[in-house]
Coordinates of C-alpha atoms and ligand atoms in Angstrom, one line a residue:
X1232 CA 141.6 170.3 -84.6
X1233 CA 141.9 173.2 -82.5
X1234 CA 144.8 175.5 -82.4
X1235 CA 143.5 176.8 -79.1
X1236 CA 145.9 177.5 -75.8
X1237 CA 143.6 176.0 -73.9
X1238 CA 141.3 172.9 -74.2
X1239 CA 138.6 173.5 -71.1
X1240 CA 138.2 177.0 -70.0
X1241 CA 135.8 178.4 -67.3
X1242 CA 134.7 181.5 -68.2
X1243 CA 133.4 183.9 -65.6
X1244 CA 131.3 187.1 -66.5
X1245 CA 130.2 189.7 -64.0
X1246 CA 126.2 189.9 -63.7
X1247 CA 127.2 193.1 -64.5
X1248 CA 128.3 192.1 -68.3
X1249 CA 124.9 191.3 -68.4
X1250 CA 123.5 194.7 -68.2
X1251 CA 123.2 197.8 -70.1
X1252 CA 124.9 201.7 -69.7
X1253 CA 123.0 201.9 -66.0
X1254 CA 125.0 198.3 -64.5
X1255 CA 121.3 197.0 -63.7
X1256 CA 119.0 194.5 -65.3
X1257 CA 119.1 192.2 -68.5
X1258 CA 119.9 194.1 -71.7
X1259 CA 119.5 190.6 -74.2
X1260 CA 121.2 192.8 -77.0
X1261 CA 124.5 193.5 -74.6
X1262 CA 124.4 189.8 -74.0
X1263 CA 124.3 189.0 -77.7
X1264 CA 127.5 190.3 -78.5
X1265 CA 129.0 188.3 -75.2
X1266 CA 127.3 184.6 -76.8
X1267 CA 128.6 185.4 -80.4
X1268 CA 132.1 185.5 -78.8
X1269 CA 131.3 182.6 -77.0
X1270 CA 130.0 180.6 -79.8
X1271 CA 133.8 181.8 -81.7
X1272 CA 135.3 179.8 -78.9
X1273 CA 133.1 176.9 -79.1
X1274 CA 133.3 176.5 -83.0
X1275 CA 136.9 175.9 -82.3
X1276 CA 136.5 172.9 -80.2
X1277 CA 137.2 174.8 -77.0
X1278 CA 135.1 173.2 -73.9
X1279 CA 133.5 176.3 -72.4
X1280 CA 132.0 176.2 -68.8
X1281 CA 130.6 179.6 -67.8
X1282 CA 129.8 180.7 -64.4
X1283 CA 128.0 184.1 -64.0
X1284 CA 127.6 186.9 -61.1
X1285 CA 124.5 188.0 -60.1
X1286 CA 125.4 191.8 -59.1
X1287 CA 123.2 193.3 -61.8
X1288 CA 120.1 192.5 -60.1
X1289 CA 121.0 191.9 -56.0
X1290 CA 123.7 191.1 -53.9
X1291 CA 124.1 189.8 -50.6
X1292 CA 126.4 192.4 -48.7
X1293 CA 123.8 195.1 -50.0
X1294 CA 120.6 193.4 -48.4
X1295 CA 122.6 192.8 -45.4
X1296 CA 123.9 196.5 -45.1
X1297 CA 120.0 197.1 -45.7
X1298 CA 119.3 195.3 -42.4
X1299 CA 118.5 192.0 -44.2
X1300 CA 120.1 188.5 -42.5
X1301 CA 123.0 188.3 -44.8
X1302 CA 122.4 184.5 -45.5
X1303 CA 118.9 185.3 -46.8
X1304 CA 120.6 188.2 -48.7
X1305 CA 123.2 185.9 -50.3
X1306 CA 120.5 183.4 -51.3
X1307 CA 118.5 186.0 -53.4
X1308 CA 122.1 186.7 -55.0
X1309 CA 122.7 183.1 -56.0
X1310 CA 119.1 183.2 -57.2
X1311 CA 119.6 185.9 -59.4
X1312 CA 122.6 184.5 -61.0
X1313 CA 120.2 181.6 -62.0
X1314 CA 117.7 184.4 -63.9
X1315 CA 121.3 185.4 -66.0
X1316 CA 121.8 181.7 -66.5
X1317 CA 118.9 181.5 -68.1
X1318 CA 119.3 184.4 -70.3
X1319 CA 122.5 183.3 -71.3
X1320 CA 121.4 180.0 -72.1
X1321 CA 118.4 181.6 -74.1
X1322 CA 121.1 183.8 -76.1
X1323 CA 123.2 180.7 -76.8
X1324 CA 121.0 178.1 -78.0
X1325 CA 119.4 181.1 -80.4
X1326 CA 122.4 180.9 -82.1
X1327 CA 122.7 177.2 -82.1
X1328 CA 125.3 176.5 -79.3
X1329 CA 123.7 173.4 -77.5
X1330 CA 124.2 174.6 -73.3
X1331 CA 123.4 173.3 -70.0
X1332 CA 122.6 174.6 -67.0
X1333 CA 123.7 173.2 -63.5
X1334 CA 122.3 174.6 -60.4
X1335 CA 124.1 174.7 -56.9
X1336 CA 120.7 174.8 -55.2
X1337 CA 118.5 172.0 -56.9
X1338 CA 115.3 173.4 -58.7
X1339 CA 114.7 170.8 -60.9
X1340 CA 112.1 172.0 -63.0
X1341 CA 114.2 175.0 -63.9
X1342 CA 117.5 173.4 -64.7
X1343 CA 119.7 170.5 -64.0
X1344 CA 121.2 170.1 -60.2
X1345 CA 125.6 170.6 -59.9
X1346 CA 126.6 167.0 -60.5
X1347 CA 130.3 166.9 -61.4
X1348 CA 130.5 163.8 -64.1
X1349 CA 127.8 165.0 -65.6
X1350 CA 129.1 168.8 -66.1
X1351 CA 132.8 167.1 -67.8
X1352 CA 129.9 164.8 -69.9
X1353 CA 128.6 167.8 -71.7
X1354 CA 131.9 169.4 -71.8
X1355 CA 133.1 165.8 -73.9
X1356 CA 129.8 166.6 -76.0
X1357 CA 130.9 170.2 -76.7
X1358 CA 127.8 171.4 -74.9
X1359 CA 128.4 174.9 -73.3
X1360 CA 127.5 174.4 -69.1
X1361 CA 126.7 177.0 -67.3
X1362 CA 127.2 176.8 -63.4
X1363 CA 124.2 179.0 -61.6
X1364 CA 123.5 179.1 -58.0
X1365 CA 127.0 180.2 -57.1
X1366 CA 128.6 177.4 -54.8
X1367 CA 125.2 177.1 -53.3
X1368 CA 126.4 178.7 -50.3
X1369 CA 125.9 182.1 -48.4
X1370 CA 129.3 184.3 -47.6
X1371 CA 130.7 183.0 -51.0
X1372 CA 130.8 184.7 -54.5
X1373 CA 130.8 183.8 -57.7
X1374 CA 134.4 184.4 -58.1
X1375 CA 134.8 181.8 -55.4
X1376 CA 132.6 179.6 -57.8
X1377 CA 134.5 179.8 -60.7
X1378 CA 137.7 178.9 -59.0
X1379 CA 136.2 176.0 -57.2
X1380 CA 134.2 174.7 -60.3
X1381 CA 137.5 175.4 -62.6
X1382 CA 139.1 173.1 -60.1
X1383 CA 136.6 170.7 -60.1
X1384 CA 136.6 170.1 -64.2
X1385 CA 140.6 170.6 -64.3
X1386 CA 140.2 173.7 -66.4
X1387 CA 143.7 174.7 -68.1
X1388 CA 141.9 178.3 -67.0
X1389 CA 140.0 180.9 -65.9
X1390 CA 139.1 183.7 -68.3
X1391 CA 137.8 186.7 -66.0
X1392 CA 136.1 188.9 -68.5
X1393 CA 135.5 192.4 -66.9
X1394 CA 133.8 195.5 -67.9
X1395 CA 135.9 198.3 -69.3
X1396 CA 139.0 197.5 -67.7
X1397 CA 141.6 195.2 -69.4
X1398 CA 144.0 194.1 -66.8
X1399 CA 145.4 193.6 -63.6
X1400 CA 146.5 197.5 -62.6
X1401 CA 148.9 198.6 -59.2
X1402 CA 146.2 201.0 -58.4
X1403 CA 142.8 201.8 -60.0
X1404 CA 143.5 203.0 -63.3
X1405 CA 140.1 205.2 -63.6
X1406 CA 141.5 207.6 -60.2
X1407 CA 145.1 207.2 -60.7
X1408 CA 146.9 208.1 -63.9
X1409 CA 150.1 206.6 -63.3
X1410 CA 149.0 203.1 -62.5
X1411 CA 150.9 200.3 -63.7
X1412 CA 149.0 197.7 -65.7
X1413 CA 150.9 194.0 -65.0
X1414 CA 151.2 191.9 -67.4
X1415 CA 151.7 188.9 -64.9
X1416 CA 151.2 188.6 -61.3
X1417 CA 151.0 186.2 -58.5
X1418 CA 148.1 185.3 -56.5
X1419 CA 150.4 186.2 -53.6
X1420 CA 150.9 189.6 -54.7
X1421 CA 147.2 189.9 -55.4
X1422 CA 146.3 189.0 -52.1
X1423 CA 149.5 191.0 -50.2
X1424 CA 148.9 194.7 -51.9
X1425 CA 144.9 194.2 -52.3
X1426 CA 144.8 194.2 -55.9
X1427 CA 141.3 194.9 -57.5
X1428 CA 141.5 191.2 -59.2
X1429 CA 139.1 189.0 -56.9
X1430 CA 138.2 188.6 -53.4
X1431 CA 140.7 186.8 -51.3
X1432 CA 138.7 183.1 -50.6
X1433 CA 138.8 182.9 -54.8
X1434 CA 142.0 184.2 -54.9
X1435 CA 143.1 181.8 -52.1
X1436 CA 141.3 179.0 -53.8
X1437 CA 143.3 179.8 -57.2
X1438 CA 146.5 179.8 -55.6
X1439 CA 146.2 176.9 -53.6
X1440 CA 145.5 174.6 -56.5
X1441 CA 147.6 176.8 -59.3
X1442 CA 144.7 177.5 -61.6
X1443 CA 145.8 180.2 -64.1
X1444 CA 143.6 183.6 -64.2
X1445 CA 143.4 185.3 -67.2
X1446 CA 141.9 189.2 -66.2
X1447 CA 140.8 190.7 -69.4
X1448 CA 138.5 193.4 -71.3
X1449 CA 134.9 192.0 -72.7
X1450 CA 134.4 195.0 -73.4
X1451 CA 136.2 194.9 -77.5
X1452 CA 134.3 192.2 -79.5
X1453 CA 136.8 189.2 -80.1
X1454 CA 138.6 189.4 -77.0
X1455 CA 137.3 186.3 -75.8
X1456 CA 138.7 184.0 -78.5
X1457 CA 142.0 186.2 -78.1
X1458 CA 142.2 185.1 -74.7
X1459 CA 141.5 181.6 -75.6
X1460 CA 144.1 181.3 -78.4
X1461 CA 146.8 182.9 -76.3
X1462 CA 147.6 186.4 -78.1
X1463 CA 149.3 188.6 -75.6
X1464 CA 145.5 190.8 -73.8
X1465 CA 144.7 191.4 -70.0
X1466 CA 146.9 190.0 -67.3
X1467 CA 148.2 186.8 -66.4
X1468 CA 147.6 185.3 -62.4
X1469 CA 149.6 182.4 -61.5
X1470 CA 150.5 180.4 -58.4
X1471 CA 153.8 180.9 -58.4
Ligands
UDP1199 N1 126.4 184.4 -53.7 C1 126.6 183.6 -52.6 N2 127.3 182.4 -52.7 C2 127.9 182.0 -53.8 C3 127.9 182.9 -54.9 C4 127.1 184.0 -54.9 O1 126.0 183.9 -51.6 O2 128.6 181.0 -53.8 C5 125.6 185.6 -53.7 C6 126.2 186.8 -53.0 O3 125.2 187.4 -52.2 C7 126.6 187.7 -54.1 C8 125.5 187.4 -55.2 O4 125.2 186.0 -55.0 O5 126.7 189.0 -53.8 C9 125.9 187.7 -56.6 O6 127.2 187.1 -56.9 P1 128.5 188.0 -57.2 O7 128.4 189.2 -56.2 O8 129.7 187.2 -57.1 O9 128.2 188.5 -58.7 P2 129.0 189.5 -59.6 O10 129.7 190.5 -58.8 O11 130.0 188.6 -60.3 O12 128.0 190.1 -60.6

């Protein structure tokens, strides 16, 4: 029996969480500590779907400030989301947490293609799913992703886990001293004073079909089964 908050939770890491001190690359040790929190979670009987950025090796708007057609851009960025899948997935099922991957842009011989019924399946089976390939569409993110799968697999939420910063803040904590940290916000607020939290299609997406967004540190080992079992970390986005 689990005494978990919530039953099905969509977990969504930065590509960024991914990486080591310089924000680029795979660092499989950083990503260790992120699957032993993981596999915490799972032991308890929590669902986990996981959907992962991709900004640790390329993203879209870069290319496309570079000169690059931004849809071809943002098709290299979903594709390097996939390569973090992967190394996820290679992390988790070293320490014996059975995981999927579902891909947004079918390559079959890689990983399974985004087929809805099957992701809750694996969830039922306490397999961990990881969504890769983003939405599968260019001028999207990953954040966007997370809210739509989260949606899709009626998630109770969505745990954002960010790097060194623990919250929702009025300002950004790292320039101004005397920002406020919330400890819950709207997603109307979020998108009305341009709060750091998400971009405004996810945060959209979130509001119009009340998913709950919990915004909190990876950064302190644990954190993640906090989050999951409801103790008082990060910041709390709602609908209403
Ligand atoms: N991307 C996209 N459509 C999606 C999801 C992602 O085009 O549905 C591309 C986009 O170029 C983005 C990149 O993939 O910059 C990496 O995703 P994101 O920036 O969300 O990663 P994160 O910031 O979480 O590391």
């Amino acid at each position: 029996m689990t005494t978990a908050r919530y039953r099905r939770i969509v977990l969504k890491l930065s590509g960024e969480a991914l990486s080591g001190e310089n924000g680029f690359g795979i660092e499989p040790g950083v990503i260790k500590s992120i699957t032993q929190q993981v596999k915490e979670v799972a032991e308890l009987g929590v669902e986990v779907a996981v959907v992962v950025g991709g900004g640790n090796i390329w993203r879209g708007k870069v290319g496309s400030e570079m000169g690059m057609d931004r849809a071809n851009a943002d098709y290299m960025g979903m594709l390097a989301t996939v390569m973090n899948s992967l190394a996820l997935q290679d992390s988790l099922e070293n320490i014996g947490i059975p995981t999927r991957v579902q891909t947004s842009i079918e390559m079959r011989q890689v990983a399974e293609p985004y087929i809805r019924r099957k992701a809750i399946r694996h969830l039922e089976k306490k397999r961990v799913v990881i969504f890769a390939a983003g939405t599968g569409n260019p001028y999207f993110s990953t954040d966007t992703t997370a809210a739509l799968r989260a949606a899709e697999i009626e998630a109770d939420v969505i745990l954002m886990a960010k790097n060194n910063v623990d919250g929702v803040y009025s300002d950004d904590p790292k320039v101004n001293e005397d920002a406020k940290k919330y400890d819950k916000v709207s997603y109307l607020e979020v998108l009305n004073e341009g709060l750091g939290v998400m971009d405004s299609t996810a945060s959209s997406l979130c509001m119009d079909n009340d998913i709950d967004l919990l915004v909190f540190s990876i950064t302190e080992e644990g954190n993640i089964k906090k989050a999951v079992m409801g103790e008082n970390i990060g910041t709390i986005v709602r609908g209403k």
